[in-house]
PDB file of C-alpha atoms in Angstrom:
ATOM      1  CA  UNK A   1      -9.993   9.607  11.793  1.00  0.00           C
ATOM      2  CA  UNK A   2     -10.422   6.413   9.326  1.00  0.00           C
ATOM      3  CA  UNK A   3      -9.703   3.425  11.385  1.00  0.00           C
ATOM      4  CA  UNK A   4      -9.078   0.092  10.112  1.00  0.00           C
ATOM      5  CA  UNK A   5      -8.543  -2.483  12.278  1.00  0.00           C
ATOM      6  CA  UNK A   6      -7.414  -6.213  11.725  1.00  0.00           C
ATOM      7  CA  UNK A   7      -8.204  -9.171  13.822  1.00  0.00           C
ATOM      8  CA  UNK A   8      -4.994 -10.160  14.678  1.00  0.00           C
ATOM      9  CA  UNK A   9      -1.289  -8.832  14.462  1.00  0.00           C
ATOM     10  CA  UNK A  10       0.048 -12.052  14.844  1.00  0.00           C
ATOM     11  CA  UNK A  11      -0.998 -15.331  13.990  1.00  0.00           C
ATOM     12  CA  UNK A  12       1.310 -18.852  13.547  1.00  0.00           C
ATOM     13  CA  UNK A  13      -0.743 -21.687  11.826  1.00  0.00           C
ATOM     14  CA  UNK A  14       0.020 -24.925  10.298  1.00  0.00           C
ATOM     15  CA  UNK A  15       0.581 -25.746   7.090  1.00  0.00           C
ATOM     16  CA  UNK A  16      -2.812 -27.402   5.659  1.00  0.00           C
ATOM     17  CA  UNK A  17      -4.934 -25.386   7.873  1.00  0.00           C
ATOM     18  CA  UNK A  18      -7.320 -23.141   6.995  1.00  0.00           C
ATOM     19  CA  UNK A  19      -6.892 -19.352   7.631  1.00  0.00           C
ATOM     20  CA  UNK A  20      -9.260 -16.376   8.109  1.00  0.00           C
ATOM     21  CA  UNK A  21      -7.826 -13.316   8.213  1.00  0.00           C
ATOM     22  CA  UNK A  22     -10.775 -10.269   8.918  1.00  0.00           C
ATOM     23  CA  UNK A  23     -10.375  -6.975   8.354  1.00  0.00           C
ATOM     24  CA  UNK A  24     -13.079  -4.059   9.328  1.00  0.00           C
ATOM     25  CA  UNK A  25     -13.487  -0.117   8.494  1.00  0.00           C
ATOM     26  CA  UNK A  26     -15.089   2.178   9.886  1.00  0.00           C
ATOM     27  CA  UNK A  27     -15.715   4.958   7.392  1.00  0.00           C
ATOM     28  CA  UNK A  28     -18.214   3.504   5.029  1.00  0.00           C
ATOM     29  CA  UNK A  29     -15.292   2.945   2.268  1.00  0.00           C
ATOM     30  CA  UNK A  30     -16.584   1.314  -0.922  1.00  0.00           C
ATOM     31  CA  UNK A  31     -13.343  -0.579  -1.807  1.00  0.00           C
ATOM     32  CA  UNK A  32     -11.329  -2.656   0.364  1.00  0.00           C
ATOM     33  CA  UNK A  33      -8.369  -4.124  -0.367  1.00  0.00           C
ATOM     34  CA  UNK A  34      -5.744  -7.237   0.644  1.00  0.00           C
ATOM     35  CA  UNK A  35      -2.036  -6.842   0.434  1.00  0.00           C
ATOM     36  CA  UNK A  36       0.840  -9.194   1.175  1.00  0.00           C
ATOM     37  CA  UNK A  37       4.670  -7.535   2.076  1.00  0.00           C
ATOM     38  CA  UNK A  38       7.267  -9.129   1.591  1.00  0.00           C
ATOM     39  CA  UNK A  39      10.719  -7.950   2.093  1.00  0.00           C
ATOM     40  CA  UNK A  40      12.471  -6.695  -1.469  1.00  0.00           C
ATOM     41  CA  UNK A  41       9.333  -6.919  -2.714  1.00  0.00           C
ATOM     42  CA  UNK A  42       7.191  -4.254  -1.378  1.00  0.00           C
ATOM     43  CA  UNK A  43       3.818  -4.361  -1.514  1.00  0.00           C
ATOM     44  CA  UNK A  44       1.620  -6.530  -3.772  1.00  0.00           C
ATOM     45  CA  UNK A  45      -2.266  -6.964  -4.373  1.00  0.00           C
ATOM     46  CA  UNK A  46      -4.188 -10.014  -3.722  1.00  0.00           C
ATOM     47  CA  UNK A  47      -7.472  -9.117  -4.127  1.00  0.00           C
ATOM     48  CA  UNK A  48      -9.677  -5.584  -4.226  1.00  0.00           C
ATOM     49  CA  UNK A  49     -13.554  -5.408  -3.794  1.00  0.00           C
ATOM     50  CA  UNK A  50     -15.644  -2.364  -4.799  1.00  0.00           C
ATOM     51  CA  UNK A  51     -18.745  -2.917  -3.457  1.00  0.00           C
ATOM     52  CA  UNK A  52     -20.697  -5.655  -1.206  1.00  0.00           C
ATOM     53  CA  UNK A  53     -20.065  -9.415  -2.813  1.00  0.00           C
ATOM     54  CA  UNK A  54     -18.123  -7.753  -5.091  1.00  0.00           C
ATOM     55  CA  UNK A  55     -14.152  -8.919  -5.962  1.00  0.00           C
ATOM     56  CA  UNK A  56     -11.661  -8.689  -8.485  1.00  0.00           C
ATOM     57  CA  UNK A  57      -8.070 -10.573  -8.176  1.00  0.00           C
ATOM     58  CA  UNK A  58      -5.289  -8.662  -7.876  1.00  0.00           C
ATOM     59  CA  UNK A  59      -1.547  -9.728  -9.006  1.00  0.00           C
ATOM     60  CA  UNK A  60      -0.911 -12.623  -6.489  1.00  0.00           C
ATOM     61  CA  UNK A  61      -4.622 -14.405  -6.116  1.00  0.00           C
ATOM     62  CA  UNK A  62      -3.574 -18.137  -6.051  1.00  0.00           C
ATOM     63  CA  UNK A  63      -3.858 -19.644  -2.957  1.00  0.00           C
ATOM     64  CA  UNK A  64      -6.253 -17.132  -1.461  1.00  0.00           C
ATOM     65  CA  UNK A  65      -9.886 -16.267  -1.657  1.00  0.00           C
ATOM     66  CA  UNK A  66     -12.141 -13.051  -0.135  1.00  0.00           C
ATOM     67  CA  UNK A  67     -15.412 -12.705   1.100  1.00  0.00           C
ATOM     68  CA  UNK A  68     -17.513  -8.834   1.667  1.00  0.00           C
ATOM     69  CA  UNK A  69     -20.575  -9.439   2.800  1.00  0.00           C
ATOM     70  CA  UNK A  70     -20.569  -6.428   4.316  1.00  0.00           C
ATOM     71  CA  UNK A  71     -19.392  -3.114   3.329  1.00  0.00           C
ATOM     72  CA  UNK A  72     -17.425  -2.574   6.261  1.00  0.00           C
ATOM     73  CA  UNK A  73     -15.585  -6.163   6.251  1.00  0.00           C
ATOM     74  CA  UNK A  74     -13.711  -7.962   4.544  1.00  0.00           C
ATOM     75  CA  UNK A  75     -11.982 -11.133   5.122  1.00  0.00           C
ATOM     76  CA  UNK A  76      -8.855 -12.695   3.435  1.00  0.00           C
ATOM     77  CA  UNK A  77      -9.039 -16.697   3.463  1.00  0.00           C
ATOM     78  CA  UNK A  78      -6.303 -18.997   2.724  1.00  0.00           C
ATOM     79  CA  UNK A  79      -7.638 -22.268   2.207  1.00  0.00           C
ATOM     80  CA  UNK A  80      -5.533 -24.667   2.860  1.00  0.00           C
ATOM     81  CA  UNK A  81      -1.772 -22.382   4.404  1.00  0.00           C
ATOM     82  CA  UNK A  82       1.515 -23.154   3.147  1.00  0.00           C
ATOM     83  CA  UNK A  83       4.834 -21.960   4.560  1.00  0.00           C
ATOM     84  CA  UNK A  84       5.193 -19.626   1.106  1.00  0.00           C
ATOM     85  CA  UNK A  85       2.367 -17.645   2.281  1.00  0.00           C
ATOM     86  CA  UNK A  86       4.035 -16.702   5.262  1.00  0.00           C
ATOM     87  CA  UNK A  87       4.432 -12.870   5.069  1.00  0.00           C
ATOM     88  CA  UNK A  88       2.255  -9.929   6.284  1.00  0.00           C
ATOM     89  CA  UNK A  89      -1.002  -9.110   5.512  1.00  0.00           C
ATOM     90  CA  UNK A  90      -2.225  -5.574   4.841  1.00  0.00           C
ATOM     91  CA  UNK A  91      -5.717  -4.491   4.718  1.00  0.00           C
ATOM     92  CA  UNK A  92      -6.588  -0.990   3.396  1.00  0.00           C
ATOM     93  CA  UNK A  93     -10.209   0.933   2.413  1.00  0.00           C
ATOM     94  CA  UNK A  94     -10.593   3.573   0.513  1.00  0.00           C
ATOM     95  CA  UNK A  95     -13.180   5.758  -0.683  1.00  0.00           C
ATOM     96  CA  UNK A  96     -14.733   5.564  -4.439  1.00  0.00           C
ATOM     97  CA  UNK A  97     -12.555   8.762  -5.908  1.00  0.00           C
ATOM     98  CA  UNK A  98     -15.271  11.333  -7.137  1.00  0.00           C
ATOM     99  CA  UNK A  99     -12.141  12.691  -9.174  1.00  0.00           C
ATOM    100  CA  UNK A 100     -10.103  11.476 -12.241  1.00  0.00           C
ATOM    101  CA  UNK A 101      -7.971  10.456  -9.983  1.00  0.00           C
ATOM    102  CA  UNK A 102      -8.271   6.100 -10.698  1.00  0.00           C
ATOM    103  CA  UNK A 103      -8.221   5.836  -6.655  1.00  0.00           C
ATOM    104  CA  UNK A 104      -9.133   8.056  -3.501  1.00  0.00           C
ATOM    105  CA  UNK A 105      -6.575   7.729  -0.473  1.00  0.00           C
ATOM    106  CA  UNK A 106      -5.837   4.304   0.741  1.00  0.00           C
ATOM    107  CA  UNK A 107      -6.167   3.864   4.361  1.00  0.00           C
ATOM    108  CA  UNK A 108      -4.457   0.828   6.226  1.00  0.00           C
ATOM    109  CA  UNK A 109      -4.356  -1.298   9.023  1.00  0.00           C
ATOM    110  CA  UNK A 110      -0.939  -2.006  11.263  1.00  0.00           C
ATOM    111  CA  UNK A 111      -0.387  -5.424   9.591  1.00  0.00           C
ATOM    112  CA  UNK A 112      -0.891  -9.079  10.163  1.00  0.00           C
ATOM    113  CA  UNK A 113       2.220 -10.830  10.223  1.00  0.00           C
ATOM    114  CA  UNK A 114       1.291 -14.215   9.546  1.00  0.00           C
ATOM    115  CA  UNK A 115       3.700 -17.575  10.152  1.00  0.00           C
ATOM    116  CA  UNK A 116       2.898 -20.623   8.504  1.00  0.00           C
ATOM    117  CA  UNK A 117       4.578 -23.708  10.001  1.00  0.00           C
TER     118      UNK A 117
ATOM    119  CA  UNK B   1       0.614  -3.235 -15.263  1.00  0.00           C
ATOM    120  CA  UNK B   2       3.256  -0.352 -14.293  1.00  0.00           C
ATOM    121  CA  UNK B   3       6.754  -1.675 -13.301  1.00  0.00           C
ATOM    122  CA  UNK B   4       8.872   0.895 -10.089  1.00  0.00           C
ATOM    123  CA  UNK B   5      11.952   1.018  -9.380  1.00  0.00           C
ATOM    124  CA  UNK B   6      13.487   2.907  -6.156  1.00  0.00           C
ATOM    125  CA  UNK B   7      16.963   2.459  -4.392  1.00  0.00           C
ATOM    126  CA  UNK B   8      16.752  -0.298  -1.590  1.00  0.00           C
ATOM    127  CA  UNK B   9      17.942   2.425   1.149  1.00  0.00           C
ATOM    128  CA  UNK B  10      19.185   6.337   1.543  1.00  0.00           C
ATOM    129  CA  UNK B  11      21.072   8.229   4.420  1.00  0.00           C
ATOM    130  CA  UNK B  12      21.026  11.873   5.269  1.00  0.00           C
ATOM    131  CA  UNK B  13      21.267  14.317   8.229  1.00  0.00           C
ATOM    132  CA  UNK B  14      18.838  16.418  10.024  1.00  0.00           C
ATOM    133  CA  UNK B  15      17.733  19.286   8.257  1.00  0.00           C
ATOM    134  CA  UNK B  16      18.777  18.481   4.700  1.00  0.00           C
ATOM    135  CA  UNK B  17      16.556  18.335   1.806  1.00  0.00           C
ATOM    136  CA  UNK B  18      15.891  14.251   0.645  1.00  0.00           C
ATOM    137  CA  UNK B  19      15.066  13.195  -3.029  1.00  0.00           C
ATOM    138  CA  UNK B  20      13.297   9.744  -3.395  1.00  0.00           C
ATOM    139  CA  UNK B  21      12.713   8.855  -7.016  1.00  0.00           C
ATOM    140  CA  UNK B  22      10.839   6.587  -8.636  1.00  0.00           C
ATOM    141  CA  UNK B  23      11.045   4.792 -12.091  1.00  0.00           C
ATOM    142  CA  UNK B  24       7.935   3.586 -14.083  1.00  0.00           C
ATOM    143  CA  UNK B  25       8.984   3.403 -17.602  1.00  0.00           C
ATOM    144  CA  UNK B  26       5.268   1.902 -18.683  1.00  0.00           C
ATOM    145  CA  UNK B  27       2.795   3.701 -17.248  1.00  0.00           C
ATOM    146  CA  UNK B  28      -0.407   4.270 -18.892  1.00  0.00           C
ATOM    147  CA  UNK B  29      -1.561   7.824 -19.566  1.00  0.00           C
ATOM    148  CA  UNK B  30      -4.414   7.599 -17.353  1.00  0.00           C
ATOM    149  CA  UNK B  31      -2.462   6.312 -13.900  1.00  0.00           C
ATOM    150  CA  UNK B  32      -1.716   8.553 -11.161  1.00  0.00           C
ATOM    151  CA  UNK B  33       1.727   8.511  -9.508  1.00  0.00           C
ATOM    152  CA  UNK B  34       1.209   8.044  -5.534  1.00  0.00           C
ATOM    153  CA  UNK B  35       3.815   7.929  -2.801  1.00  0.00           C
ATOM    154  CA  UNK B  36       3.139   6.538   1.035  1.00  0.00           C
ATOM    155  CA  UNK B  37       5.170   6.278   4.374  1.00  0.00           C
ATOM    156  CA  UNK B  38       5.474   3.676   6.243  1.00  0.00           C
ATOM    157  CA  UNK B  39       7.030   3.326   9.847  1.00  0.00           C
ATOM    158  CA  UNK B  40       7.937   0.147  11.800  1.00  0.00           C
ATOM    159  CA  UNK B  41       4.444  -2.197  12.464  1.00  0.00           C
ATOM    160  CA  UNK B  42       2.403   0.443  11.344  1.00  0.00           C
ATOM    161  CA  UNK B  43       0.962   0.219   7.478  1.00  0.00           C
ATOM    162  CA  UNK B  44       1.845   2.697   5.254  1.00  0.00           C
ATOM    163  CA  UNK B  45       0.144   6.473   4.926  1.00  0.00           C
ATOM    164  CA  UNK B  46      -1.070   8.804   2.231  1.00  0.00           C
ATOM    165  CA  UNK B  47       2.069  11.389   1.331  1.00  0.00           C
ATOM    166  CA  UNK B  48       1.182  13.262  -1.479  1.00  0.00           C
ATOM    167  CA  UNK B  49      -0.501  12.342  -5.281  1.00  0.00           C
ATOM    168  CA  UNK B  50       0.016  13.769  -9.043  1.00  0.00           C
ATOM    169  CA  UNK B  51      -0.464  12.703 -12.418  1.00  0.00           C
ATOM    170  CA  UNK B  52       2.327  15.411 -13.965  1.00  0.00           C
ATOM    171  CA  UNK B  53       4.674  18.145 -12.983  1.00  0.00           C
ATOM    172  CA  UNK B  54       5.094  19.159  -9.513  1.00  0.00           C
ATOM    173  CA  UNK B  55       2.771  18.837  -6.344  1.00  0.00           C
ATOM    174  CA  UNK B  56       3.223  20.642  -3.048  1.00  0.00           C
ATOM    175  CA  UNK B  57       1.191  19.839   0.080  1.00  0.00           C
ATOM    176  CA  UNK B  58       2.732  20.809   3.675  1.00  0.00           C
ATOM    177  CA  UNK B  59       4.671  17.852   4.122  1.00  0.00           C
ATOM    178  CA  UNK B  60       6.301  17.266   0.255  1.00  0.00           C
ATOM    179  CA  UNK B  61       6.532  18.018  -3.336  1.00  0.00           C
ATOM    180  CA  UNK B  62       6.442  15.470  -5.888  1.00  0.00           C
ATOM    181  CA  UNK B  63       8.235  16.515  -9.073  1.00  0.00           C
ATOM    182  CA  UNK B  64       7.138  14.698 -12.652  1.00  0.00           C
ATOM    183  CA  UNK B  65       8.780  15.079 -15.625  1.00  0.00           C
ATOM    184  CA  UNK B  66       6.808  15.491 -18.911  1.00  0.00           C
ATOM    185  CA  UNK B  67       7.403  12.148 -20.077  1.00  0.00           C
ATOM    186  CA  UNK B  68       6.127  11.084 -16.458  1.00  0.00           C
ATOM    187  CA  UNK B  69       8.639   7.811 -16.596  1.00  0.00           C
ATOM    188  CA  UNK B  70       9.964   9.407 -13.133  1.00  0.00           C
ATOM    189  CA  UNK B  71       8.728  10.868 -10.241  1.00  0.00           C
ATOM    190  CA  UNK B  72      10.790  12.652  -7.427  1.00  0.00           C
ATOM    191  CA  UNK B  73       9.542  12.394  -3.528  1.00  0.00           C
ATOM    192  CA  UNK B  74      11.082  15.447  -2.107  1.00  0.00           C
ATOM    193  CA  UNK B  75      11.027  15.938   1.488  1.00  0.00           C
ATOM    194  CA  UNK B  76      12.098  19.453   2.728  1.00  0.00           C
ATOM    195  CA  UNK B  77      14.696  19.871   5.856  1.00  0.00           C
ATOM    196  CA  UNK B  78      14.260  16.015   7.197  1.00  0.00           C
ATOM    197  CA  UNK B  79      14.385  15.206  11.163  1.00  0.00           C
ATOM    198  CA  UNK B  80      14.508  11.691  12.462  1.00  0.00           C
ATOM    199  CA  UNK B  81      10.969  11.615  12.269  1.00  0.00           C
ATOM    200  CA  UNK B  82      10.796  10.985   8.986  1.00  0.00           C
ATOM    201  CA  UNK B  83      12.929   7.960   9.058  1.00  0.00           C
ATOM    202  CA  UNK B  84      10.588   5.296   7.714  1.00  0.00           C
ATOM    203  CA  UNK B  85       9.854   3.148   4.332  1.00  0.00           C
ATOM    204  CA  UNK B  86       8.596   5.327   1.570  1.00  0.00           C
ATOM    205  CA  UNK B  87       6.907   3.618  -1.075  1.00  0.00           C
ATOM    206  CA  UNK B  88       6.039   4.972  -4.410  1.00  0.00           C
ATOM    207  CA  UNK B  89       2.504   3.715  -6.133  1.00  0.00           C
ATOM    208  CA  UNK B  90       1.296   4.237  -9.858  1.00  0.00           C
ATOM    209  CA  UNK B  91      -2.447   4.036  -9.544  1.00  0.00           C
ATOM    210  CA  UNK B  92      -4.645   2.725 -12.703  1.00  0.00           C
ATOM    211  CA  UNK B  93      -7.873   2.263 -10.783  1.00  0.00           C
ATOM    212  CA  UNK B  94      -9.466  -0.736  -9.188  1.00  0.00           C
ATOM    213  CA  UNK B  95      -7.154  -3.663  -8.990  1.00  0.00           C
ATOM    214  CA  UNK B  96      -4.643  -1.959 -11.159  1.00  0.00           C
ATOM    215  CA  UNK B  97      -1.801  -0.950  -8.361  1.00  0.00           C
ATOM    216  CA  UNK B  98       1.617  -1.213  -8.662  1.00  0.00           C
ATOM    217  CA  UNK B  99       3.300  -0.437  -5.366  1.00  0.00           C
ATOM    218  CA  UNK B 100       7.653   0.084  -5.667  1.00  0.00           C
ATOM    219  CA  UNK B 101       9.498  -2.070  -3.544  1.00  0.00           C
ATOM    220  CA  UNK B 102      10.343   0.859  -1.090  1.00  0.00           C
ATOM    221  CA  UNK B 103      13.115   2.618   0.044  1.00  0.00           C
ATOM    222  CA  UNK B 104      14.206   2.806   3.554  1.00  0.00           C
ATOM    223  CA  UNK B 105      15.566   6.490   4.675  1.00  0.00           C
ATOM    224  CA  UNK B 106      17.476   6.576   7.544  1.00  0.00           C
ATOM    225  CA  UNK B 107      17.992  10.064   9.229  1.00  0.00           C
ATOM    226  CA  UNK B 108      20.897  10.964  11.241  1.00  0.00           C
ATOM    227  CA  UNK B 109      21.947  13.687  13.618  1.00  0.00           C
TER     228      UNK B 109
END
């Protein structure tokens, strides 16, 4: 089974401070990707990576930054926290789709729910 | 980027058929429709993919309609197991994801 596994499931932090939040596969997945959940409004992308050092922004970047420097991690960083980016924090991986289908499964993590005081 | 709609929240018994749909008036000819499941602190999982008319795996069918604005999540004979968030996701590639806002269905006796 794919397992993806995230550092913490819960994590309180002040505002100003800055946050790491790592994330780590385990079935040699190209892309990796950062969600935030919100309730009402469902899922939304912060940032995808397709390959090592590689990164492209998703809908919601600002405020956030990523690092892969490995293909089996990838870490979410929010530089400097504020109490809007209190949510939870979704990692998934997925394989690069040998199909015409635009994306192979997604497989994710249980969560980090994040509180920013 | 595709825009979904889906109704905030359903309600049905044991053993009845549910129908989840999902509106995307804009989506591109190239993006796949996608829908997940997700139960209480767990993140969601893989349901069932198409791009148009009707998939059937062992767990659902997903019905799209030739203009592919829609897409139906049908889940056959429900049990409360299936109570959980299902999410429906039109898939352009790479950072191009557009996940619904969910709807929760709640399964009774």
């Amino acid at each position: 089974d794919v397992k993806v596994t995230q550092s913490s499931r819960y994590l309180v932090k002040r505002t100003g401070e800055k946050v790491f939040l790592e994330c780590v596969q385990d079935m040699d997945h190209e892309n990796m990707f950062w969600y935030r959940q919100d309730p009402g409004l469902g899922l939304r992308l912060i940032y995808f990576s397709y390959d090592v050092k590689m990164k492209e922004k998703g809908d919601i970047p600002e405020g956030y930054s990523v690092s892969r420097e490995k293909k089996e991690r990838f870490s979410l960083i929010l530089e400097s926290a504020s109490t809007n980016q209190t949510s939870m924090y979704l990692c998934a991986s997925s394989s690069r789709s040998g199909t015409a289908r635009p994306t192979d499964t997604q497989y994710f993590g249980p969560g980090t729910r994040l509180t920013v005081l | 980027l595709a825009k979904t709609t889906q109704p905030i929240s359903m309600d049905s018994y044991e053993g009845q058929e549910v129908n989840i749909t999902c509106s995307h008036n804009n989506i591109a000819t190239n993006d796949y429709i996608t829908w997940y499941q997700q139960f209480p602190s767990q993140g969601p999982r893989f349901i069932i993919q198409g791009y148009k008319t009707k998939v059937t795996n062992e767990v659902a069918s997903l019905f799209i309609p030739a203009d592919r604005k829609s897409s139906t999540l049908s889940l056959p004979r429900v049990s409360l197991s299936d109570t959980a968030v299902y999410y429906c996701l039109i898939e352009g590639g790479g950072n191009k994801l557009t996940f619904g806002t969910g709807t929760q269905l709640k399964v009774e006796l």
